[in-house]
mmCIF file of C-alpha atoms in Angstrom:
data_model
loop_
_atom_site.group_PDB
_atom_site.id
_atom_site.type_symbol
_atom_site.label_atom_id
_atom_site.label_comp_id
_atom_site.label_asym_id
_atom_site.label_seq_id
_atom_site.Cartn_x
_atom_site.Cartn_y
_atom_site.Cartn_z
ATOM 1 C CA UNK A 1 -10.572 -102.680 90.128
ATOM 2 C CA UNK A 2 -10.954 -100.332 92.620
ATOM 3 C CA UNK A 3 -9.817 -96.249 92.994
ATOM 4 C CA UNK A 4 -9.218 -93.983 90.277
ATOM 5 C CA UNK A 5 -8.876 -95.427 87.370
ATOM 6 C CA UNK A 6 -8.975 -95.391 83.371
ATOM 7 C CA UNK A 7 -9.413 -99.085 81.872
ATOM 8 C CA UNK A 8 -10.837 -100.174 78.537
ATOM 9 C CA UNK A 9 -14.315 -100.484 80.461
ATOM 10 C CA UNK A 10 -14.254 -96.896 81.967
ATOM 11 C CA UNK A 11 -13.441 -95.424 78.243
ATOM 12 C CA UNK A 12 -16.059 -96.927 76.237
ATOM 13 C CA UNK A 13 -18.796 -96.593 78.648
ATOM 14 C CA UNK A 14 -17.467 -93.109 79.375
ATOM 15 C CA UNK A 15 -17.374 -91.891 75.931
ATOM 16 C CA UNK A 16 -20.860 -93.973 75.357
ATOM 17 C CA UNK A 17 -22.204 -91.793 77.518
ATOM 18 C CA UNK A 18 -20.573 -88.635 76.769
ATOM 19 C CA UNK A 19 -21.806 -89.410 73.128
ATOM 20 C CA UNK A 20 -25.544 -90.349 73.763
ATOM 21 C CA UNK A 21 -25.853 -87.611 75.928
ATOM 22 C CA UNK A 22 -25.052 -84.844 73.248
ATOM 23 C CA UNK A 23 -27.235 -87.230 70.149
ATOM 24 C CA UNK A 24 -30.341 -87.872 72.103
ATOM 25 C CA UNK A 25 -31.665 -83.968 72.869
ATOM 26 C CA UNK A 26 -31.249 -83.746 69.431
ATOM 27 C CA UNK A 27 -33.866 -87.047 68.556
ATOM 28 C CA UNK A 28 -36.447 -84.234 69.990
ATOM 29 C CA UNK A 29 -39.909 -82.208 68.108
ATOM 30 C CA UNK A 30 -38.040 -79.418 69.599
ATOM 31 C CA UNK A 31 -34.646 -79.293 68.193
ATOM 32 C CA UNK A 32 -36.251 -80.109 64.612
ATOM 33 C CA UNK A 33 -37.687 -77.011 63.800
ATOM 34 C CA UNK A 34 -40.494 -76.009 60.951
ATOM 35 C CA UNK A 35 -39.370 -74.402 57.905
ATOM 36 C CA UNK A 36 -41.204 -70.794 58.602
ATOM 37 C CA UNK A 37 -43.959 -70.380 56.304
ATOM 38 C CA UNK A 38 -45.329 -66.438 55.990
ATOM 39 C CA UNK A 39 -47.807 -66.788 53.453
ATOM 40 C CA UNK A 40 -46.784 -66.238 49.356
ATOM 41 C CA UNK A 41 -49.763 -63.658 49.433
ATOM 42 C CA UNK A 42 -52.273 -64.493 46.108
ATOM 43 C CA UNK A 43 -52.372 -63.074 43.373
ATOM 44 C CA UNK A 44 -56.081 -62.052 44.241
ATOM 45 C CA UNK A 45 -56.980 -62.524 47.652
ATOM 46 C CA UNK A 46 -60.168 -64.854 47.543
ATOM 47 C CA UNK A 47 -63.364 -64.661 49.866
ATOM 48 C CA UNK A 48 -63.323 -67.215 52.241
ATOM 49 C CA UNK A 49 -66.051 -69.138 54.845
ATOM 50 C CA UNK A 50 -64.960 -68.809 58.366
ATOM 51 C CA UNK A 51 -66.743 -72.019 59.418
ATOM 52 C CA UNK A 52 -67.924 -72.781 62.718
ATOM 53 C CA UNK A 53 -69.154 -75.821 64.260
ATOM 54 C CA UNK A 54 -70.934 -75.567 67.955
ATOM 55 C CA UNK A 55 -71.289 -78.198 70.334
ATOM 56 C CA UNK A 56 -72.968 -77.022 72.753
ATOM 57 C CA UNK A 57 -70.935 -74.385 74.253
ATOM 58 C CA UNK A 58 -72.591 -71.303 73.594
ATOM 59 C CA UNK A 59 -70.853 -69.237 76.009
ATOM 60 C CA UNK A 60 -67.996 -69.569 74.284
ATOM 61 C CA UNK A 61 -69.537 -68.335 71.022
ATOM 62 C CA UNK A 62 -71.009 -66.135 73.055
ATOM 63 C CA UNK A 63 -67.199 -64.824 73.997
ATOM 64 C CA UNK A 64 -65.658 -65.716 70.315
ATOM 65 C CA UNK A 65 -67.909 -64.666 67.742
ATOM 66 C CA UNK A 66 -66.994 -61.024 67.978
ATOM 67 C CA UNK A 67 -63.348 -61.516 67.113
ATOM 68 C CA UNK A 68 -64.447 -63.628 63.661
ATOM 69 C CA UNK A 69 -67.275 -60.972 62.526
ATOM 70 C CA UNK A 70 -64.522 -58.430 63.141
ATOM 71 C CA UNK A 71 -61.578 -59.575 61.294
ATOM 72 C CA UNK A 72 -60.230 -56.634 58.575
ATOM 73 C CA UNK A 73 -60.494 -58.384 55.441
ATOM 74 C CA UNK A 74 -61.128 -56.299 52.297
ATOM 75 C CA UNK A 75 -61.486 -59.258 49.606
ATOM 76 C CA UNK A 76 -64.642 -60.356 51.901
ATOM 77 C CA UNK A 77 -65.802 -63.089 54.073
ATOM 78 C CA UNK A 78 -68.983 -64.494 55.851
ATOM 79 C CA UNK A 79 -69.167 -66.449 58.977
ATOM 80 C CA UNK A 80 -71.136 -69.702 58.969
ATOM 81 C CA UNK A 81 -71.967 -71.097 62.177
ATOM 82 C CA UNK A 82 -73.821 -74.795 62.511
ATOM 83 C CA UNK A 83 -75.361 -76.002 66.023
ATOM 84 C CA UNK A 84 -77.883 -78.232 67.054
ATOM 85 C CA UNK A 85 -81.274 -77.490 66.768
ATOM 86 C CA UNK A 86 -82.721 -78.030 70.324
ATOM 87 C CA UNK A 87 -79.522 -76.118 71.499
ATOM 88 C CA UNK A 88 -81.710 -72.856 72.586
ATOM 89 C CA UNK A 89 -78.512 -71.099 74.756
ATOM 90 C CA UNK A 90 -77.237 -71.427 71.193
ATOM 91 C CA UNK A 91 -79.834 -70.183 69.467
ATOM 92 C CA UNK A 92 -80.159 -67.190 71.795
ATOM 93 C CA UNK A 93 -76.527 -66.010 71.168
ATOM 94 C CA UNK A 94 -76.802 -66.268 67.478
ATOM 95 C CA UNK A 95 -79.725 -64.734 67.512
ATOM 96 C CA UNK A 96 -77.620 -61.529 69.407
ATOM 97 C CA UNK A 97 -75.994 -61.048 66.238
ATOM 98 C CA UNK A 98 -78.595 -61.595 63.695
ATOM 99 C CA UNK A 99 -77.961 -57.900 62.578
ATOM 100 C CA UNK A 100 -74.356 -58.967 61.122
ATOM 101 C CA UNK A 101 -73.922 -59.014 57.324
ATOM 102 C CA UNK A 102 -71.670 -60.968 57.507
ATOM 103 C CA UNK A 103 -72.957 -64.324 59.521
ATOM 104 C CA UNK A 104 -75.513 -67.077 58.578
ATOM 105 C CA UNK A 105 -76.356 -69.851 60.491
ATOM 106 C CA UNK A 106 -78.009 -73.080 60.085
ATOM 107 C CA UNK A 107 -78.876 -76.233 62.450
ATOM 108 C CA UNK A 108 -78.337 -80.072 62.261
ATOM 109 C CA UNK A 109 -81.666 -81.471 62.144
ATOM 110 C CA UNK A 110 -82.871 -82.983 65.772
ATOM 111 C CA UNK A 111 -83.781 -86.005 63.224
ATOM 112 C CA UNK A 112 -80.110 -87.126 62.637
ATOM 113 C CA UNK A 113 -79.706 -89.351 64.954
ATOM 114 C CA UNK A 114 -77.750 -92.590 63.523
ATOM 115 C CA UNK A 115 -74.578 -90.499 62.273
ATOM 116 C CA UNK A 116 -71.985 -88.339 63.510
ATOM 117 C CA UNK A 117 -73.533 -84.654 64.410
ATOM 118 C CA UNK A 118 -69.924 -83.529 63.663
ATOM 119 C CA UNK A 119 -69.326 -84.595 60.622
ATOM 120 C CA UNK A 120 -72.981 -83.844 59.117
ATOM 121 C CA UNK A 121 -72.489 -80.509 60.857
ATOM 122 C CA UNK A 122 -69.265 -79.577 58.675
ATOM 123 C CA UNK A 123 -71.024 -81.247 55.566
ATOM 124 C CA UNK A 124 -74.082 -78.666 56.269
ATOM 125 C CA UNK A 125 -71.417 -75.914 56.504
ATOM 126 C CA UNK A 126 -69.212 -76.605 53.797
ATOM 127 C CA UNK A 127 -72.538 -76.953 51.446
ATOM 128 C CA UNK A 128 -73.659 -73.554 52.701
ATOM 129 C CA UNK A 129 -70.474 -71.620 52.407
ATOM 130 C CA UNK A 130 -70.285 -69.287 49.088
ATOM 131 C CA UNK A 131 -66.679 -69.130 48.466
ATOM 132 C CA UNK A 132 -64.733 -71.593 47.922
ATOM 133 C CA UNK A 133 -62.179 -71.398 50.593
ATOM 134 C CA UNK A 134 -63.263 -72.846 54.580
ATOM 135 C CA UNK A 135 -61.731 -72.338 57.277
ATOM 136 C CA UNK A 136 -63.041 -75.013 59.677
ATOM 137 C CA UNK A 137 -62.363 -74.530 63.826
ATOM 138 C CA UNK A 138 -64.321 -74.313 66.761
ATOM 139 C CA UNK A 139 -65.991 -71.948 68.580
ATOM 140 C CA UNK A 140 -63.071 -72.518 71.689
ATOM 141 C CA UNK A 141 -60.824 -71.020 69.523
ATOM 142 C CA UNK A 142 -59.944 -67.494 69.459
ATOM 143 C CA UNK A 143 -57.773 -65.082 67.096
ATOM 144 C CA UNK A 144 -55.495 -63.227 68.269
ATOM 145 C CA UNK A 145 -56.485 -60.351 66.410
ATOM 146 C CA UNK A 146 -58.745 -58.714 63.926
ATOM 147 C CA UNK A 147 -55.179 -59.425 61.346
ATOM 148 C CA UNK A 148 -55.591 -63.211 61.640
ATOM 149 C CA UNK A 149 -57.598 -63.536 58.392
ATOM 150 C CA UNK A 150 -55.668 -61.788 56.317
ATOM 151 C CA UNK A 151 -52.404 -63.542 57.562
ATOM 152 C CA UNK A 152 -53.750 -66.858 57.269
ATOM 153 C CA UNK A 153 -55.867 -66.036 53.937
ATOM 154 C CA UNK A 154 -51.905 -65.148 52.708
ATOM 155 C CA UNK A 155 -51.316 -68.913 52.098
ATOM 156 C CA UNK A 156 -54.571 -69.520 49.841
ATOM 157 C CA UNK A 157 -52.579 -69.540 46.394
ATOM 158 C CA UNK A 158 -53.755 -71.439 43.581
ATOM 159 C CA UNK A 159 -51.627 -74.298 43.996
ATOM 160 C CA UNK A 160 -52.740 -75.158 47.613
ATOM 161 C CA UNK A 161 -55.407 -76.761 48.314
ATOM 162 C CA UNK A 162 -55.710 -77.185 51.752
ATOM 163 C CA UNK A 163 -53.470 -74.601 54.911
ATOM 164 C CA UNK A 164 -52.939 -76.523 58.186
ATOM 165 C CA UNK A 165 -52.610 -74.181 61.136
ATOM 166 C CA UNK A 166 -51.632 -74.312 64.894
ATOM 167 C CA UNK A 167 -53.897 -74.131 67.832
ATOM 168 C CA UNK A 168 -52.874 -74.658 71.197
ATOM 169 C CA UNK A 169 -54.921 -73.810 74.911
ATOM 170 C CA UNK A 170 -54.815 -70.663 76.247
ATOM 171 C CA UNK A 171 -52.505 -70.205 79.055
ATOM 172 C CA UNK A 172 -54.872 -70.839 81.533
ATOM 173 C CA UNK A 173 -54.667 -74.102 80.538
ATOM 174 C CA UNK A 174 -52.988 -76.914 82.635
ATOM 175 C CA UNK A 175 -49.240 -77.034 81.443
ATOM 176 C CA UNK A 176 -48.953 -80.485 80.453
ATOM 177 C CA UNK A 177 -52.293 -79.915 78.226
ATOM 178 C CA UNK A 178 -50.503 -77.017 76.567
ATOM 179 C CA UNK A 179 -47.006 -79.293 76.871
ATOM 180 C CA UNK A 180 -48.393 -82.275 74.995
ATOM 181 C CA UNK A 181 -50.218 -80.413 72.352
ATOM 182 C CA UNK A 182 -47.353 -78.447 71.115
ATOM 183 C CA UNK A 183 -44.731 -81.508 71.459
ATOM 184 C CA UNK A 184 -47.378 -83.470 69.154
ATOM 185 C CA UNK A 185 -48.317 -80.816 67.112
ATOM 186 C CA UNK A 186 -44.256 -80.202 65.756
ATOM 187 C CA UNK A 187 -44.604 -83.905 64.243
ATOM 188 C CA UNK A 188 -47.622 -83.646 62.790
ATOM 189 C CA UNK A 189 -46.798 -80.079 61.303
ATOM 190 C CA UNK A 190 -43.168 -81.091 60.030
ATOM 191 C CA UNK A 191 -44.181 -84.041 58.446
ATOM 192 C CA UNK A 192 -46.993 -82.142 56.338
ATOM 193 C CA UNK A 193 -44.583 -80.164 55.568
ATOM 194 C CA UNK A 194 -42.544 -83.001 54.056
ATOM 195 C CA UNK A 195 -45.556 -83.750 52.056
ATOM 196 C CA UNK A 196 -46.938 -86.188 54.514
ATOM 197 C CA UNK A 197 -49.955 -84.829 55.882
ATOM 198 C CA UNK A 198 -51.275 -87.731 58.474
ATOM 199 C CA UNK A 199 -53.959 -86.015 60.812
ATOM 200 C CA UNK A 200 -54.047 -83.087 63.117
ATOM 201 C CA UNK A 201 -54.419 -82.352 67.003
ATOM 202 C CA UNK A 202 -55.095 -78.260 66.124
ATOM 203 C CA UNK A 203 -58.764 -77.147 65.876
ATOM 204 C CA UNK A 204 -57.482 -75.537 62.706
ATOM 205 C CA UNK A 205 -57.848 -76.485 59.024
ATOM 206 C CA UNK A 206 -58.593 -74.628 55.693
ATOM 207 C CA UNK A 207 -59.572 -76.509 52.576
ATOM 208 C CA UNK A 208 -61.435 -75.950 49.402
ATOM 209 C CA UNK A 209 -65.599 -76.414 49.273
ATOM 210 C CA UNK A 210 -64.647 -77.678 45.920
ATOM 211 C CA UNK A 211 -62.177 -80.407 46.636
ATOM 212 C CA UNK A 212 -64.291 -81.516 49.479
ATOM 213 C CA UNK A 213 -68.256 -81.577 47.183
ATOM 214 C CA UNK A 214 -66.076 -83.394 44.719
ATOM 215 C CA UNK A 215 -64.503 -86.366 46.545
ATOM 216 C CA UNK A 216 -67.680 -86.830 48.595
ATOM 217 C CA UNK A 217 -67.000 -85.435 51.817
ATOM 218 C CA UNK A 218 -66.839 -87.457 54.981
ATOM 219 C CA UNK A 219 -68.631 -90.735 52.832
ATOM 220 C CA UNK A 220 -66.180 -93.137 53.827
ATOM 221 C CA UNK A 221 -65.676 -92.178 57.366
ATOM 222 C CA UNK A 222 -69.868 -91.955 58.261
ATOM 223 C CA UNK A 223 -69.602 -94.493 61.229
ATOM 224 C CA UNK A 224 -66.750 -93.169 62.858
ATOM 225 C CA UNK A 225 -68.360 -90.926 65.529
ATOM 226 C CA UNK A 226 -64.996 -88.750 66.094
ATOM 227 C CA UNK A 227 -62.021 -87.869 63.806
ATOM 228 C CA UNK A 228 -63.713 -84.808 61.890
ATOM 229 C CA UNK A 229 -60.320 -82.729 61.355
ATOM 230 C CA UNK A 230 -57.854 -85.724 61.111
ATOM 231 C CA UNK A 231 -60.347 -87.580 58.707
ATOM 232 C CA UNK A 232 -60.113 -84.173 56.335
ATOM 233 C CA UNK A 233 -56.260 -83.958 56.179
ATOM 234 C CA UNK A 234 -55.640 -87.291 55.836
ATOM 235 C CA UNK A 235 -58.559 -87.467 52.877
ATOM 236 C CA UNK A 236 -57.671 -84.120 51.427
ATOM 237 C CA UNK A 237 -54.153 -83.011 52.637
ATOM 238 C CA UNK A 238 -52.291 -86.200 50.961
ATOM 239 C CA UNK A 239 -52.390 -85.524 47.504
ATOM 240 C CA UNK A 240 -50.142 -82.756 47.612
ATOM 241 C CA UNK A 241 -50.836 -78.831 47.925
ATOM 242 C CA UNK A 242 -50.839 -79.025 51.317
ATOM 243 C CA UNK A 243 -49.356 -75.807 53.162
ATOM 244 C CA UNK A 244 -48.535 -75.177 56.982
ATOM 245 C CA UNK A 245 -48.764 -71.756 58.107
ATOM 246 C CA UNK A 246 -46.630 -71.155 61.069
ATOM 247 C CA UNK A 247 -46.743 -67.361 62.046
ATOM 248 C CA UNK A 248 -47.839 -66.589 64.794
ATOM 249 C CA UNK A 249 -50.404 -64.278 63.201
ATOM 250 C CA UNK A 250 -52.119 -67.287 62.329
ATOM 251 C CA UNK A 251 -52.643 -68.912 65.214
ATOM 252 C CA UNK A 252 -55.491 -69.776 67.427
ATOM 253 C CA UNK A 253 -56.144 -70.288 70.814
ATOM 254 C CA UNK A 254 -58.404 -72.538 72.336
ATOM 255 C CA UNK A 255 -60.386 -72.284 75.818
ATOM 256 C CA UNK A 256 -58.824 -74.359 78.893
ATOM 257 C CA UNK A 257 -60.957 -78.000 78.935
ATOM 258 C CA UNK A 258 -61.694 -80.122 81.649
ATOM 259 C CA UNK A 259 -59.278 -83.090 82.946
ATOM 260 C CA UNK A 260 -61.979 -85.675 81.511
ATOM 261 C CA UNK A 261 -62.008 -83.903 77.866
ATOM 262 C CA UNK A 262 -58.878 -83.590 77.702
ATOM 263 C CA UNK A 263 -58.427 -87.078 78.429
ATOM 264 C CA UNK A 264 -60.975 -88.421 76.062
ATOM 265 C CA UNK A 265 -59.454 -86.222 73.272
ATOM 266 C CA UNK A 266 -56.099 -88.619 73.273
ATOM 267 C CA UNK A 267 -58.212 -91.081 73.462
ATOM 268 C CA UNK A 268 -60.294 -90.632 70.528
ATOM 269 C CA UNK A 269 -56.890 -89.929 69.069
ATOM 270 C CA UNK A 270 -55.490 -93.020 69.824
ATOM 271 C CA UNK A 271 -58.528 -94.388 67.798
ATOM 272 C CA UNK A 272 -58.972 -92.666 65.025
ATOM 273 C CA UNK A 273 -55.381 -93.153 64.044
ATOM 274 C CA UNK A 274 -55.875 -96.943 63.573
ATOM 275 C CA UNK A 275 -58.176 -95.755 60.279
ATOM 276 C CA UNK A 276 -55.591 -93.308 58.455
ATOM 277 C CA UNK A 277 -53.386 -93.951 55.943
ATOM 278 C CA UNK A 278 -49.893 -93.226 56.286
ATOM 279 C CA UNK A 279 -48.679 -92.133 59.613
ATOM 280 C CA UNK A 280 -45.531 -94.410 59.989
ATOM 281 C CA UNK A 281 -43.110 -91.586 59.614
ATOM 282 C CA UNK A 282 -44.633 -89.523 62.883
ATOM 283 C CA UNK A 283 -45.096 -92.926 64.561
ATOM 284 C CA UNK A 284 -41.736 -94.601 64.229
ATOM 285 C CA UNK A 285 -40.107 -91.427 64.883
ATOM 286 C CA UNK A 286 -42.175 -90.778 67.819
ATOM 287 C CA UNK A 287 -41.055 -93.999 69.266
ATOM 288 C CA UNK A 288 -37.468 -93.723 68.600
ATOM 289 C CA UNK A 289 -37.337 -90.532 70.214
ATOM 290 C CA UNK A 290 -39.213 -91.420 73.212
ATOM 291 C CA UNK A 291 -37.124 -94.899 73.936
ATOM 292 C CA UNK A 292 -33.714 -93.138 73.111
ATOM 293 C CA UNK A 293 -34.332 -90.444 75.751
ATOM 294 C CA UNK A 294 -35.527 -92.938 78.238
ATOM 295 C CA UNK A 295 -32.320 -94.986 77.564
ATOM 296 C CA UNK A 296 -30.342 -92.476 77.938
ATOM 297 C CA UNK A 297 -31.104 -91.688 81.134
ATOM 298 C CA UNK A 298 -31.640 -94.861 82.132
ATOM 299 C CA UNK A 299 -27.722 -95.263 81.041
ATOM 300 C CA UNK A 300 -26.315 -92.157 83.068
ATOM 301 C CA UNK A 301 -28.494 -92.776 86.130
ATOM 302 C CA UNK A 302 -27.526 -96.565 86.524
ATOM 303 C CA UNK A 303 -24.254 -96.533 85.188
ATOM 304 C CA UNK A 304 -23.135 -93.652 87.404
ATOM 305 C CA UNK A 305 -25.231 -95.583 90.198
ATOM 306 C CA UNK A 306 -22.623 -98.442 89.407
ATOM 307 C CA UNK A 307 -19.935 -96.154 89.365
ATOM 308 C CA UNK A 308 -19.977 -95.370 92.672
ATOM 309 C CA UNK A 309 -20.866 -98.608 93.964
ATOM 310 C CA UNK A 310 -18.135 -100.153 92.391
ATOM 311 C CA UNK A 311 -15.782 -97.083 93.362
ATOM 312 C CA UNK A 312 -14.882 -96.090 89.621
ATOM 313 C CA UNK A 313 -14.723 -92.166 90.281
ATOM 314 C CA UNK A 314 -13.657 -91.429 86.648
ATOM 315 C CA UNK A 315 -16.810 -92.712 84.896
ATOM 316 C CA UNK A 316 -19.218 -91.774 88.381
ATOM 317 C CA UNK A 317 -17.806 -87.598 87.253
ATOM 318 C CA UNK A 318 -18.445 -88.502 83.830
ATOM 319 C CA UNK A 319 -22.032 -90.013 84.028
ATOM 320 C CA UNK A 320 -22.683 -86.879 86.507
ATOM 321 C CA UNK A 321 -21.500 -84.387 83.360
ATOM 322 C CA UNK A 322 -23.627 -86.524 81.082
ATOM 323 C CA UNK A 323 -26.611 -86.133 82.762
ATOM 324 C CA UNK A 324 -26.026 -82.496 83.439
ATOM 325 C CA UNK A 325 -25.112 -81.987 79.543
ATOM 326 C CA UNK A 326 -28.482 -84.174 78.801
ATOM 327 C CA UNK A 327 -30.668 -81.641 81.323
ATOM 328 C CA UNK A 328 -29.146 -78.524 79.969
ATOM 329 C CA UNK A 329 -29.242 -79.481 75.740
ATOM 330 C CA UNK A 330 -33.241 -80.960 76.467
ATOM 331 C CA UNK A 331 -33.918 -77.709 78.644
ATOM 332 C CA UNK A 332 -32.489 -75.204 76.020
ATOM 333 C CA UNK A 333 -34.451 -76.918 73.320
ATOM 334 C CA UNK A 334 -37.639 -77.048 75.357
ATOM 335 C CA UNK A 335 -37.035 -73.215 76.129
ATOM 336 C CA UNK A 336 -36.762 -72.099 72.536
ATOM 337 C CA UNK A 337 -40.038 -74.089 71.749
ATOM 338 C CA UNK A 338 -41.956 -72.503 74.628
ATOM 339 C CA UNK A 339 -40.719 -68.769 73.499
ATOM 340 C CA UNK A 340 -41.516 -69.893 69.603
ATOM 341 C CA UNK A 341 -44.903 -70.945 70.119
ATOM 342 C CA UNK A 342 -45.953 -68.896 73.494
ATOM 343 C CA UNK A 343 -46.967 -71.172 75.449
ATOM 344 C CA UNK A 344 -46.189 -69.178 78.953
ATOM 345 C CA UNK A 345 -44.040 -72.291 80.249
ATOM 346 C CA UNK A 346 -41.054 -71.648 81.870
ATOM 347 C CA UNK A 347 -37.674 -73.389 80.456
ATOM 348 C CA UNK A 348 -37.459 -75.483 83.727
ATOM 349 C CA UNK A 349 -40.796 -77.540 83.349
ATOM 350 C CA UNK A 350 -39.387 -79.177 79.936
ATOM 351 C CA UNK A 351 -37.726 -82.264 81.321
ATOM 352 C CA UNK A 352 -40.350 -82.925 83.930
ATOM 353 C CA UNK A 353 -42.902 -82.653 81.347
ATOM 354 C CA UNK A 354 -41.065 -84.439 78.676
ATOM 355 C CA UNK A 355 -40.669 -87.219 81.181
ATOM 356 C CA UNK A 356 -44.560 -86.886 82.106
ATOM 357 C CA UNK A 357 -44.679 -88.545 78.301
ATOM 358 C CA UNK A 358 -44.307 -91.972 78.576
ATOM 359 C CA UNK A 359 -46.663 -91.971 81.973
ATOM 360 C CA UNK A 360 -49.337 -90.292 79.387
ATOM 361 C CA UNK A 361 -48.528 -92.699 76.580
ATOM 362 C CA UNK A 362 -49.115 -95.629 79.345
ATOM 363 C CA UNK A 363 -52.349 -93.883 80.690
ATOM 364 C CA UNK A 364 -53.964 -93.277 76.944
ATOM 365 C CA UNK A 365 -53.516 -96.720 75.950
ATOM 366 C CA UNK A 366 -55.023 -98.338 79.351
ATOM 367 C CA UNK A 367 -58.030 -96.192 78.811
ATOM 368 C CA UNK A 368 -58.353 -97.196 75.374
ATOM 369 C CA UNK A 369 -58.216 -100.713 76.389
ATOM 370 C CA UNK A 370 -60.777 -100.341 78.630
ATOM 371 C CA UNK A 371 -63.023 -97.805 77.138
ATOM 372 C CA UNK A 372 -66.494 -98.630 75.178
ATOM 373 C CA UNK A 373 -65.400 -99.132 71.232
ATOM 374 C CA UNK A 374 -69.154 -98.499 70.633
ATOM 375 C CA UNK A 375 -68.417 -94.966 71.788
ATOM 376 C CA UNK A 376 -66.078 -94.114 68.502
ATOM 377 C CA UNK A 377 -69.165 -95.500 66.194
ATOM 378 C CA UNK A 378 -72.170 -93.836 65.076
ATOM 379 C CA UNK A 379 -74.882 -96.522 65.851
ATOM 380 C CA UNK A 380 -77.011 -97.976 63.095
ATOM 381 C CA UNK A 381 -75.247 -96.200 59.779
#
């Protein structure tokens, strides 16, 4: 049938459309959003163990370390810093700000060879902290102010036990970088806060020295050579008591990384997620949003493609509003995740970006295939 017409066919694939294109921008991390989380503010503020672990790039600390020996805290902190110990650019900066009260540092002996320098490098840490309370990141990150403590110190109640927080890249980062690791962070984050705490992609987790002396530390996860912060929330940030702290206050930022980092980082990811428990939830839902917003515009491209072969105006206009109604709903989302979390994108890089997904997704799992699996082990352990 040819001309302007309204059959059976042109109805249901019109309304199909019509319907599917106002569903699917909702199946998106950024129309879900966190429940806001401000901090219930203890009782009596503990002191806490700002705990940093450097791998080698000391200009960084060099750049960082200020902000965390600055931080106005009355209850009281210390920062603990861990490095290698033939890292001498390392050494030098610490030794800079030897006069501080409130830092101590310590080094992972050049004899540790057969484990993960990570992982022994927290469990150094952790053991050396006096309070009870660490907060573990990395010297990339920065505060955003000398109010970050005391915001994020807000959420270290009684009942918790362990305060997952959001780090993204600074926004001289490359956008997809900062695109990816807020789209992945608002599973991970929501999900903890539905009492499934899987892993983490934020350099960004608090816990109790306590919790983590008591159930052995790392033990289990010794041969794994990557995995530090996921390995802690999935071990610790299960069993309930698990907080997310979303203000921005709380925050860090981490220093742009190169391509090759960056691309190693998803990688590792991709690995380390194969030895965590749980994780369906993020996964499946993941998956489901990802193929229906594919589908969807798979749908409105080739149907309307169709259309106008086939010379069915009505449904051609209709697939054309689709789209458009798909673009703008996935755009305004985007937009109001980009101004929530500050990640300096503007509102028309979300569809490009969210379509830039499944090319990623593709690209992690070919390197995976292909990459050394003796690189994810410590040797010999």
């Amino acid at each position: 049938m040819t001309g302007i017409s309204i059959d059976l066919l042109t109805l249901v694939l019109s309304g199909a459309l019509l319907l599917s294109a106002l569903l699917t921008p909702m199946m998106s991390p950024f129309f879900r959003r966190l429940k806001k989380s401000e901090g219930q503010g203890a009782i009596s503020p503990p002191s806490v163990t700002i705990l940093l672990i450097s791998s080698g790039d000391h200009q960084a600390l060099d750049e960082h370390l200020p902000l965390y020996l600055t931080q106005d805290y009355p209850p009281g902190y210390e920062v603990v810093v861990v490095a290698e110990k033939a890292d001498l650019d390392t050494e030098n900066v610490l030794k800079r700000y030897d006069s501080s009260p409130l830092l101590y540092h310590t080094f992972v002996p050049e004899t540790s060879r057969y484990m993960s320098k990570n992982k022994l490098a927290i469990t150094l840490g952790v053991k050396a902290a006096k309070n009870d309370w660490v907060i573990l990141t990395d010297p990339r990150c920065k505060p955003a102010d000398s109010h970050w403590l005391s915001s994020l110190a807000g959420h270290f109640t009684n009942s918790c036990h362990m305060v997952l927080g959001y780090s993204n890249y600074t926004t001289e980062a490359k956008a997809f970088h900062r695109f990816e690791q807020l789209h992945t962070a608002l599973y991970l984050l929501r999900d903890a806060q539905s009492g499934i705490a899987y892993r983490t992609n934020s350099l960004h987790v608090s816990f109790r020295k306590s919790d983590f002396l008591e159930r052995q530390g790392f033990l289990e996860y010794l041969k794994y050579s990557i995995g530090e912060y996921d390995f802690l929330v999935n071990k610790y940030g299960r069993d309930g008591g698990t907080v997310v702290a979303t203000s921005p206050s709380t925050w860090l930022w981490e220093n742009p990384i190169h391509r090759k980092s960056w691309q190693n980082r998803q990688v590792y990811h991709h690995e380390v997620g194969k030895h965590l428990e749980g994780g369906a939830n993020v996964r499946i839902t993941h998956f489901l949003d990802q193929l229906l917003m594919n589908l969807n515009y798979l749908a409105e491209i080739g149907i309307g493609i169709w259309a106008g072969l086939t010379m069915r105006w009505v449904l051609l206009g209709v697939a054309v509003a689709a789209l458009l109604i798909t673009l703008t709903l996935r755009t305004l989302n985007g937009k109001k995740a980009f101004k929530q979390f500050q990640t300096g994108l503007a509102s028309w890089r979300v569809v490009p970006l969210e379509l830039g997904l499944l090319r990623h997704t593709f690209l992690t799992r070919m390197r995976y295939e292909y990459a050394d699996k003796n690189d994810f082990i410590s040797h010999k352990v």
